[in-house]
PDB file of C-alpha atoms in Angstrom:
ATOM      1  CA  UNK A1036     -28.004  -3.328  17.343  1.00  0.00           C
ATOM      2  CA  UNK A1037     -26.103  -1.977  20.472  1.00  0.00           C
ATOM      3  CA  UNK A1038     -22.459  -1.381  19.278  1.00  0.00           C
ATOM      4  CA  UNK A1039     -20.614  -0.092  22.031  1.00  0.00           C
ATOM      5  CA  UNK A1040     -18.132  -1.329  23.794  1.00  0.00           C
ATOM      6  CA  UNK A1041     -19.917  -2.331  26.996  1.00  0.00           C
ATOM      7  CA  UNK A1042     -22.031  -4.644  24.883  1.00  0.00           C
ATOM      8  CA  UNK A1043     -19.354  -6.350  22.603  1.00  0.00           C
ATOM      9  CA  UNK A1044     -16.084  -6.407  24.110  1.00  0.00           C
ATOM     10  CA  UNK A1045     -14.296  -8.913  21.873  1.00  0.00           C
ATOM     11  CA  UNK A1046     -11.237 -11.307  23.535  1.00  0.00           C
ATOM     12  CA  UNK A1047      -9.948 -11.523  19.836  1.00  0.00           C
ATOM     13  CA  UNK A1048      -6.618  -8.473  20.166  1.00  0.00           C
ATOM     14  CA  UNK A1049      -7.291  -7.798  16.644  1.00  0.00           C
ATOM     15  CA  UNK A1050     -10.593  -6.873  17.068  1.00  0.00           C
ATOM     16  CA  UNK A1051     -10.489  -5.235  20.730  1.00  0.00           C
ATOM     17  CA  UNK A1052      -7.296  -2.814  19.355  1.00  0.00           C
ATOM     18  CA  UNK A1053     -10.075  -1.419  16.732  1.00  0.00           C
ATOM     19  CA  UNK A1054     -10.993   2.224  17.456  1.00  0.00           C
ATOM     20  CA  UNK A1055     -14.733   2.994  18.095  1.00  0.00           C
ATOM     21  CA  UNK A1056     -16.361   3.394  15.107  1.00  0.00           C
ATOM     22  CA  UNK A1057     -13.979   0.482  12.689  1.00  0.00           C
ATOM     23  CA  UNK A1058     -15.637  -1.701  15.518  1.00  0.00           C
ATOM     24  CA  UNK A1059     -19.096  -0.577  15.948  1.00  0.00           C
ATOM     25  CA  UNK A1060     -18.770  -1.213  11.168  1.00  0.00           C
ATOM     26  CA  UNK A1061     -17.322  -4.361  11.528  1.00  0.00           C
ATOM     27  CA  UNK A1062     -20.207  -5.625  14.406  1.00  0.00           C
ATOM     28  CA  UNK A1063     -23.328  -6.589  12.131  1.00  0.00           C
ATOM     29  CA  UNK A1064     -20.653  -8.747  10.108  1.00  0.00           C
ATOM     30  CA  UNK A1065     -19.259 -10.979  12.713  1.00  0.00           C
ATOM     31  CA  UNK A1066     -21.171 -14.099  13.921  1.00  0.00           C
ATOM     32  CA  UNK A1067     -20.160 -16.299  16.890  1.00  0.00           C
ATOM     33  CA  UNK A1068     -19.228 -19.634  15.855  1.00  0.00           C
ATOM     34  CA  UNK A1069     -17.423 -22.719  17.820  1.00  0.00           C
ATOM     35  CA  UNK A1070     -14.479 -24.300  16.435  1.00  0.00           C
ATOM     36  CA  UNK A1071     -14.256 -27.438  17.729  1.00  0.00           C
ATOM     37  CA  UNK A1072     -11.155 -29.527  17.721  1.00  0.00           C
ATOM     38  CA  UNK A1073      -9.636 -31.107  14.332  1.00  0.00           C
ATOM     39  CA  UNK A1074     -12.529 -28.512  12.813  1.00  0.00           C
ATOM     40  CA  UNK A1075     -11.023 -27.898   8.917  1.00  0.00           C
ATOM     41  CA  UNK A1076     -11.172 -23.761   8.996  1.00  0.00           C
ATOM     42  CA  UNK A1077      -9.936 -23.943   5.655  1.00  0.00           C
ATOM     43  CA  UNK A1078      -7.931 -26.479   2.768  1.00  0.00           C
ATOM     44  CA  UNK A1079      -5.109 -25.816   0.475  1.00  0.00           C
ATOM     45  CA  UNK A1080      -6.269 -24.216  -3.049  1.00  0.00           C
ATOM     46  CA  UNK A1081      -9.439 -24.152  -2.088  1.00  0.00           C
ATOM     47  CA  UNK A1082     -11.200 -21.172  -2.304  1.00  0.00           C
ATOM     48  CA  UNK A1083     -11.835 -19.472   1.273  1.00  0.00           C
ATOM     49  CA  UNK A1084     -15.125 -18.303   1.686  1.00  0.00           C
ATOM     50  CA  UNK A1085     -15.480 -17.303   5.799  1.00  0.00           C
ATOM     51  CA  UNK A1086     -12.292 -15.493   7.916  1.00  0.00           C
ATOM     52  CA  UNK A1087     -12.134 -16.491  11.478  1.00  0.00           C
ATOM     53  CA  UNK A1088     -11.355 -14.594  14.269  1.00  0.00           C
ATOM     54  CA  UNK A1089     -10.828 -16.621  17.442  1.00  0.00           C
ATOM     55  CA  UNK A1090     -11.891 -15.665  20.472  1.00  0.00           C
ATOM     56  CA  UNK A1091     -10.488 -19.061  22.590  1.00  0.00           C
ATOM     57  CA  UNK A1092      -8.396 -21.896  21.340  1.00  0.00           C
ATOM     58  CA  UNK A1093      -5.873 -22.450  18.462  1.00  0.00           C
ATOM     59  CA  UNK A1094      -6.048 -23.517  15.106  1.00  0.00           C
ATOM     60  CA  UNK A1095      -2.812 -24.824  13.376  1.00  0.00           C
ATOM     61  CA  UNK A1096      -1.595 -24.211  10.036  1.00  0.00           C
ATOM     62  CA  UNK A1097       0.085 -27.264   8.683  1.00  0.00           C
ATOM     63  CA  UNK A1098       1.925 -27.434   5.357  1.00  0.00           C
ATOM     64  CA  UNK A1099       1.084 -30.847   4.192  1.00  0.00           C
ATOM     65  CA  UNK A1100       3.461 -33.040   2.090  1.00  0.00           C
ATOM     66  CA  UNK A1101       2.685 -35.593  -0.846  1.00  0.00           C
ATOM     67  CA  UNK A1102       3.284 -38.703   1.441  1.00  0.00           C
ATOM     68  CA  UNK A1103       0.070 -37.454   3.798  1.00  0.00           C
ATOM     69  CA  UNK A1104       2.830 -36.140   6.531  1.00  0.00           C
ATOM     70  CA  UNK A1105       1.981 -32.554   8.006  1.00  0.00           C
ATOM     71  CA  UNK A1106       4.160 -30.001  10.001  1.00  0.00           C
ATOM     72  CA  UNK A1107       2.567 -26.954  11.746  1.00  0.00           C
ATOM     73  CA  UNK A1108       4.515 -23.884  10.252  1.00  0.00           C
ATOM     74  CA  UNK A1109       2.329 -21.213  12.454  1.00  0.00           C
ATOM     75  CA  UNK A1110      -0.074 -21.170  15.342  1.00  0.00           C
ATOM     76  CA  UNK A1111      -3.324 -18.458  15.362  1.00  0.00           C
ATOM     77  CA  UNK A1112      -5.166 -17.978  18.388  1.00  0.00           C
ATOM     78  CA  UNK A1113      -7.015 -15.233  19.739  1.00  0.00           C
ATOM     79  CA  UNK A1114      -4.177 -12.728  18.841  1.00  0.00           C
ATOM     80  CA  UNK A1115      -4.958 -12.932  15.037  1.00  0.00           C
ATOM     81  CA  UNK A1116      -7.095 -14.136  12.512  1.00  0.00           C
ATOM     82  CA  UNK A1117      -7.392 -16.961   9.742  1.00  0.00           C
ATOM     83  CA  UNK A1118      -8.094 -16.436   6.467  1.00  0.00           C
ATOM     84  CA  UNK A1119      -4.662 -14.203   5.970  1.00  0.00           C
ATOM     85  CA  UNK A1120      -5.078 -14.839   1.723  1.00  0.00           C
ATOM     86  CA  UNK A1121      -8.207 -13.061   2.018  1.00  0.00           C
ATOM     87  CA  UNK A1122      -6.111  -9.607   3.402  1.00  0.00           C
ATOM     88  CA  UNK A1123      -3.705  -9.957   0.964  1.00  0.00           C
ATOM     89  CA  UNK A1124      -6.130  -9.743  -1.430  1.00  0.00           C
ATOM     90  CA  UNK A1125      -5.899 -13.201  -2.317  1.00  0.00           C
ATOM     91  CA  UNK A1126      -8.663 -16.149  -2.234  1.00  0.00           C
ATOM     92  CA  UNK A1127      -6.023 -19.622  -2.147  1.00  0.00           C
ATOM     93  CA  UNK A1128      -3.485 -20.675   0.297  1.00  0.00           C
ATOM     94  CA  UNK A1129      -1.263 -23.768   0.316  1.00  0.00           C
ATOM     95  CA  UNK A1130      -1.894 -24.536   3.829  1.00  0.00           C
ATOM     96  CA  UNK A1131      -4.478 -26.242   5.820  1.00  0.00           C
ATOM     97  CA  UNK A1132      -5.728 -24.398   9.321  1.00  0.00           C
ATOM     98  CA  UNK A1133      -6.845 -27.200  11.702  1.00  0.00           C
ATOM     99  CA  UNK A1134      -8.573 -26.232  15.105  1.00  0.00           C
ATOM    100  CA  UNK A1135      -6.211 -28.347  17.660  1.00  0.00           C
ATOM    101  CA  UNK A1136      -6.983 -26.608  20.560  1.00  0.00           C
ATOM    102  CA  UNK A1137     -11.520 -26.190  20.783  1.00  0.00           C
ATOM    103  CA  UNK A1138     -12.902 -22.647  21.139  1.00  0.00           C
ATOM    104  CA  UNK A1139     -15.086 -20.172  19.861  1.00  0.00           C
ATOM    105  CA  UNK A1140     -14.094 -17.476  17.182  1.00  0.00           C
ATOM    106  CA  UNK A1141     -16.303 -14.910  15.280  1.00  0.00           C
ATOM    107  CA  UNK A1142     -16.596 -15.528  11.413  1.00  0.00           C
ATOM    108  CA  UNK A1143     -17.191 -13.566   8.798  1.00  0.00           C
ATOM    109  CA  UNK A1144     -17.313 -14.003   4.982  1.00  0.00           C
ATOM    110  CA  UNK A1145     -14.414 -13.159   3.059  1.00  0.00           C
ATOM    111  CA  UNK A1146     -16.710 -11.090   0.427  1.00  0.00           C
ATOM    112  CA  UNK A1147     -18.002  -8.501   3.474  1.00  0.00           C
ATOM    113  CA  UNK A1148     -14.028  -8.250   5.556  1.00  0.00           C
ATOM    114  CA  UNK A1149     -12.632  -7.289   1.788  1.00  0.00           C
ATOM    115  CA  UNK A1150     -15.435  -4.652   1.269  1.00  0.00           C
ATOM    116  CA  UNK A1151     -14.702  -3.529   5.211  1.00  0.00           C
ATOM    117  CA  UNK A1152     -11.751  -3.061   4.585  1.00  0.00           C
ATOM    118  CA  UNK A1153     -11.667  -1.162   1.186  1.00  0.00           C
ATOM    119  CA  UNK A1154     -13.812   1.337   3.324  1.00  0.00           C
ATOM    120  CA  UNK A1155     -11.699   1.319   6.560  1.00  0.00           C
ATOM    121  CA  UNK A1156      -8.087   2.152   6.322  1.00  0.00           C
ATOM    122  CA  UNK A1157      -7.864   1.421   9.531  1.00  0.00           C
ATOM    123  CA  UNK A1158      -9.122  -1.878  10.192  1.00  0.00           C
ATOM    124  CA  UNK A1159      -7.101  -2.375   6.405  1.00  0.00           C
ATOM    125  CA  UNK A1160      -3.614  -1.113   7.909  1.00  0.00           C
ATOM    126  CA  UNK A1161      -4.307  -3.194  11.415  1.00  0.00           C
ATOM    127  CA  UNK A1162      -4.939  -6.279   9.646  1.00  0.00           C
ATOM    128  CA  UNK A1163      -1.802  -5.809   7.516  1.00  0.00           C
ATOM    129  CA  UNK A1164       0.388  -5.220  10.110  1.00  0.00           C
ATOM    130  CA  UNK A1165      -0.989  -8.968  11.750  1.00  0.00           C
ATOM    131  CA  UNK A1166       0.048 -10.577   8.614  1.00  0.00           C
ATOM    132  CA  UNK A1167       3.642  -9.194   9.017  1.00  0.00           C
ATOM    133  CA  UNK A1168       3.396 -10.630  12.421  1.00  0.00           C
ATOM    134  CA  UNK A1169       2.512 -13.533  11.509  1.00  0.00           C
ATOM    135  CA  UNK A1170       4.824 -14.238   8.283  1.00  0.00           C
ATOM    136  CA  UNK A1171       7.711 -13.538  10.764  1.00  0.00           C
ATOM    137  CA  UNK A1172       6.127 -16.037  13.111  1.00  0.00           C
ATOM    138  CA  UNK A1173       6.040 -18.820   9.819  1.00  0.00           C
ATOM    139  CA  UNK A1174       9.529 -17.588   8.604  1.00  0.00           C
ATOM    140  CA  UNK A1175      11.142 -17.837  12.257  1.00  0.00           C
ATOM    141  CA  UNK A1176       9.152 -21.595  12.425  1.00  0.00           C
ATOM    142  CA  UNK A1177      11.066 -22.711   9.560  1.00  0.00           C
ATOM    143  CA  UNK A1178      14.671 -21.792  11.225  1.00  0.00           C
ATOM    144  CA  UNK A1179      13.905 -22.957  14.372  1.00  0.00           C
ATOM    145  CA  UNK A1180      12.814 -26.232  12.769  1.00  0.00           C
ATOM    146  CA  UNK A1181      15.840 -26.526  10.951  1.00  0.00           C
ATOM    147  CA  UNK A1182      18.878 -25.066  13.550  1.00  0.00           C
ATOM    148  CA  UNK A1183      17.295 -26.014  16.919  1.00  0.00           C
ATOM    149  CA  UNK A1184      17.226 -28.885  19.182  1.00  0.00           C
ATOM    150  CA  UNK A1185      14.178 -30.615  20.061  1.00  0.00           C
ATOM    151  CA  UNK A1186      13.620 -29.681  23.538  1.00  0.00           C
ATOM    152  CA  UNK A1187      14.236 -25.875  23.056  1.00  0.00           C
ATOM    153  CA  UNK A1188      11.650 -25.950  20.068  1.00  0.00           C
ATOM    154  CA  UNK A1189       9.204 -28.164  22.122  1.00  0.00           C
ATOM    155  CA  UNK A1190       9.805 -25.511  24.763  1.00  0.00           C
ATOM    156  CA  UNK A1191       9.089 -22.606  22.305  1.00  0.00           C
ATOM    157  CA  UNK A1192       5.926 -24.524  21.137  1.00  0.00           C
ATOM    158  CA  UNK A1193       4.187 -25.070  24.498  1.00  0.00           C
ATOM    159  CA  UNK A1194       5.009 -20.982  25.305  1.00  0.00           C
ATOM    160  CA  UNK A1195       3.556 -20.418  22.471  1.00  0.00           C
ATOM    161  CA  UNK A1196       0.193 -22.731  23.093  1.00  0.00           C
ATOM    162  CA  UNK A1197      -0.067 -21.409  26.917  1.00  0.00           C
ATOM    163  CA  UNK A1198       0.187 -17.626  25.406  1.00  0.00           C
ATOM    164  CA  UNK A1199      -2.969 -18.778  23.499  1.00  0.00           C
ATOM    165  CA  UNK A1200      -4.809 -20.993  26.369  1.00  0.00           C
ATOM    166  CA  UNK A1201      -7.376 -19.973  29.222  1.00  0.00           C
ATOM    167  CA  UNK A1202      -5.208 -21.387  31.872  1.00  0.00           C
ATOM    168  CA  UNK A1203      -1.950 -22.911  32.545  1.00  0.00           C
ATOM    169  CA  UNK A1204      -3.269 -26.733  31.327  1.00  0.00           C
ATOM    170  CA  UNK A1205      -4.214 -27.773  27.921  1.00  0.00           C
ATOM    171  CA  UNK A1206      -4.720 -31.328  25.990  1.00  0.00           C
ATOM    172  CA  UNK A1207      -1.403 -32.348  24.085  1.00  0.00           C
ATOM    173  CA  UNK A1208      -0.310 -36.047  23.025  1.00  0.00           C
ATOM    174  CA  UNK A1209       3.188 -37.052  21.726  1.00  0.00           C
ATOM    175  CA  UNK A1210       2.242 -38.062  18.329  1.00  0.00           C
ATOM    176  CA  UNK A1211       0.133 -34.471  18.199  1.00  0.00           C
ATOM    177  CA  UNK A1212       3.584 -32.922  19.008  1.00  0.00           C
ATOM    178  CA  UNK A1213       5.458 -35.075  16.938  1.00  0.00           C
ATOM    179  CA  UNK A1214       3.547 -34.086  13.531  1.00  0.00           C
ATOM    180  CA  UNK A1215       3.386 -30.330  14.990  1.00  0.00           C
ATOM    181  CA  UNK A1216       7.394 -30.036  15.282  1.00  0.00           C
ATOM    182  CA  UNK A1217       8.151 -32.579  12.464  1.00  0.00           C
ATOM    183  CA  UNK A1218       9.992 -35.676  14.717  1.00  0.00           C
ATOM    184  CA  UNK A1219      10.155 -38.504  15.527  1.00  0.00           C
ATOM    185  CA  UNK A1220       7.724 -39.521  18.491  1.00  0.00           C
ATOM    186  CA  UNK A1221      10.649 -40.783  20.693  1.00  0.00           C
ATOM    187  CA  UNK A1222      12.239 -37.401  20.514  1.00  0.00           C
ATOM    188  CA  UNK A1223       9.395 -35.670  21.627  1.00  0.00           C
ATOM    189  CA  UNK A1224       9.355 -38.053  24.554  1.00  0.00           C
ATOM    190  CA  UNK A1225      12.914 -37.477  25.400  1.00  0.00           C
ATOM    191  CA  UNK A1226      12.221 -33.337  25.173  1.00  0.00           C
ATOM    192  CA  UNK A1227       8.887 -33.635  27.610  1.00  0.00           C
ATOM    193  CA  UNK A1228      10.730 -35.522  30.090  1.00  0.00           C
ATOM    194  CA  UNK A1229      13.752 -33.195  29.786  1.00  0.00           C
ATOM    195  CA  UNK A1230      11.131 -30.374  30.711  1.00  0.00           C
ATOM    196  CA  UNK A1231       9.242 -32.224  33.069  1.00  0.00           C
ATOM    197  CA  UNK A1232      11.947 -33.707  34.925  1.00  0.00           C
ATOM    198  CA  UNK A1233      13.294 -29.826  35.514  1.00  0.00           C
ATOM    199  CA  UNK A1234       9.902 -29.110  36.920  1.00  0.00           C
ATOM    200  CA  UNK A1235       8.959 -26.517  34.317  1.00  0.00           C
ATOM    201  CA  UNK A1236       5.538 -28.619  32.813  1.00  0.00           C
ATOM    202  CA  UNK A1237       3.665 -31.518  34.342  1.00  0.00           C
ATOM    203  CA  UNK A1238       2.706 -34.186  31.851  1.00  0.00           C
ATOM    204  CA  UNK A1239       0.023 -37.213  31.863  1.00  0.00           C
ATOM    205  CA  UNK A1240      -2.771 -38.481  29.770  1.00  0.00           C
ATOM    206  CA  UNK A1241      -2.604 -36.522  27.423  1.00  0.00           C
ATOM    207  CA  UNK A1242      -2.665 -33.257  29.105  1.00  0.00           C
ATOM    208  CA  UNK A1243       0.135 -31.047  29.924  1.00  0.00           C
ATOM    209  CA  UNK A1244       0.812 -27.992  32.466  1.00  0.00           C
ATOM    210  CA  UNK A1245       2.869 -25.351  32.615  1.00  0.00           C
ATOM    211  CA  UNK A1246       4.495 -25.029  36.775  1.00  0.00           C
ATOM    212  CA  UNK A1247       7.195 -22.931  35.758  1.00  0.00           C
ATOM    213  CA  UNK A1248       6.807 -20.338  32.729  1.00  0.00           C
ATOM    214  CA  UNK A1249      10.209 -18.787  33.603  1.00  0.00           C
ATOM    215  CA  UNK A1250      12.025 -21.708  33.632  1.00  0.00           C
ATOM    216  CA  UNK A1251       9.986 -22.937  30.349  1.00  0.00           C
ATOM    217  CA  UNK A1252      11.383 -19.749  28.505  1.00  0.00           C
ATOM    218  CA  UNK A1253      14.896 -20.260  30.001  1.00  0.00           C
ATOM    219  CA  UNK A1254      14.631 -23.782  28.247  1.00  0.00           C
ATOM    220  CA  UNK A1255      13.682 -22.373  24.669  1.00  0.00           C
ATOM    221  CA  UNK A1256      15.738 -21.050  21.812  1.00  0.00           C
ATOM    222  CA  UNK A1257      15.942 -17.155  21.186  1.00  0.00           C
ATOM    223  CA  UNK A1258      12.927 -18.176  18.171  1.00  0.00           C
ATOM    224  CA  UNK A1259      10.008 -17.567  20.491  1.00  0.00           C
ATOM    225  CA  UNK A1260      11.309 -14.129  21.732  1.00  0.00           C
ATOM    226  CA  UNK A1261      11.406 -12.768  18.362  1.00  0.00           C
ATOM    227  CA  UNK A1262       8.398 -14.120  18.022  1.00  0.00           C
ATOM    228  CA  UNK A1263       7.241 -12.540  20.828  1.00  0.00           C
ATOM    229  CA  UNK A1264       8.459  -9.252  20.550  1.00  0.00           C
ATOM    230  CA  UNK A1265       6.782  -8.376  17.210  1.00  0.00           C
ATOM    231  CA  UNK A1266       3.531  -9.591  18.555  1.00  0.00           C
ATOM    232  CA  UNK A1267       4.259  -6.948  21.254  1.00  0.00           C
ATOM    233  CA  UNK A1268       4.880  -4.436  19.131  1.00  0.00           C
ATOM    234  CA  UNK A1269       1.304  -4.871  17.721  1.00  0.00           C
ATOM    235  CA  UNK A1270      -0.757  -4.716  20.652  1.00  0.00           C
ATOM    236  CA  UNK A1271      -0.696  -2.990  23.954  1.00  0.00           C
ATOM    237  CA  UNK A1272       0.912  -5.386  26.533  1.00  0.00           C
ATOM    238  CA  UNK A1273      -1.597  -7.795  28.953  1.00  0.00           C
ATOM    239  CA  UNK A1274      -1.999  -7.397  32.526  1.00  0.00           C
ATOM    240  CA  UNK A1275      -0.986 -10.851  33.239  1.00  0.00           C
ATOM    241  CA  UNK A1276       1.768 -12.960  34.586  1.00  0.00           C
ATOM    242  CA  UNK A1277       2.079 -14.537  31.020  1.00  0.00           C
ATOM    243  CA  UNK A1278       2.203 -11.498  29.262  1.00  0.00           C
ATOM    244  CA  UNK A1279       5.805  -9.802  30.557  1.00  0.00           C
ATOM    245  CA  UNK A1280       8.476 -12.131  28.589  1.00  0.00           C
ATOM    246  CA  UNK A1281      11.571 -12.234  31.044  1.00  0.00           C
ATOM    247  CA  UNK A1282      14.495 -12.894  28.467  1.00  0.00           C
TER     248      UNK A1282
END
């Protein structure tokens, strides 16, 4: 199999930061997969058998309560990886990751990524680092969910999906948002027209756009840029308009 860059030039950041050769190891263990949207990537104390790095799309972890209600307490997309347990040298995890936005990711099992990276400090240390990343993502959710008002975490929530998205549109609903940033429905209404009555997103049938990213990160808390920074500490800066954060 050709492993060189020219041939396999991964969209995944964790897996394009690799050097050379972790990469070129890593190759004959990744298969392309789709993740389509409400796909179950994997369920709480259940045993995870495949780690997913996405290439497109999102997939939500949701910490689900005994009443059958669900909050998202992280987002991965194709800056990280699910299956986090499975680095931390664990098999379980007491959340659920749900594809809500459809891609593609590449998968591998968790029995050859362990074994990778028992042999590769460097792919090890790389994926470590991500899982700092994201606990300070999960741990900055929680605070946010708790201090903030609606509109500047529903702001902070659709940077954090257009970071992850192909373009500037992507499909949201209120009650998705609702269960995502644990309110009421009404309140998320109130927020969206907030943000789309200052011209910063354009929302209908289920679909929203951002118009104005600047204004959208005026209009969030100071949770997303902490966010934000750390994942920028990780990885070498895009060249895109999306990629230099202004506050």
């Amino acid at each position: 199999m050709d492993t060189s860059r020219s041939s396999f030039s991964p969209r995944n950041r964790l897996l394009a930061a690799l050097p050379f050769d972790s990469l070129a190891r890593l190759r004959p263990m990744l298969e392309e997969v789709e993740m389509p949207i409400r796909r179950v990537l994997h369920e709480p104390e259940v045993p995870i058998s495949t780690v997913y790095f996405p290439e497109s799309g999102w997939a939500s972890m949701l910490a689900t309560m005994e009443d059958g209600d669900a909050t998202e307490v992280g987002l991965v997309g194709f800056e990280g990886v699910v299956g986090l347990p499975v680095i931390l040298a664990d098999e379980f995890d007491d959340l659920e990751a749900v594809v809500q936005a459809a891609g593609t990711a590449f998968a591998v099992s968790a029995v050859a990524l362990r074994q990778a990276m028992d042999e590769d400090p460097i792919l090890r240390d790389l994926l470590l680092r991500y899982a700092l990343v994201h606990h300070g993502q999960v741990a900055r959710t929680a605070a946010c969910n708790g201090r903030h008002q609606t509109e500047q975490r529903l702001a902070r929530w659709l940077l954090m999906a257009h970071d992850r998205s192909e373009g500037d549109g992507f499909p949201m609903t209120h009650e998705f948002l609702a269960m995502m940033l644990g309110v009421r429905r009404a309140g998320v209404t109130v927020a969206a027209g907030a943000l789309q009555r200052a011209q910063f997103i354009r929302y209908e049938r289920g679909h929203v756009e951002v118009m104005d990213r600047p204004g959208l990160e005026s209009a969030a808390c100071e949770c997303y840029g902490v966010a934000r920074r750390a994942s920028d500490r990780l990885f070498k800066p895009e060249r895109s308009a999306r990629a230099v954060y202004r506050r």
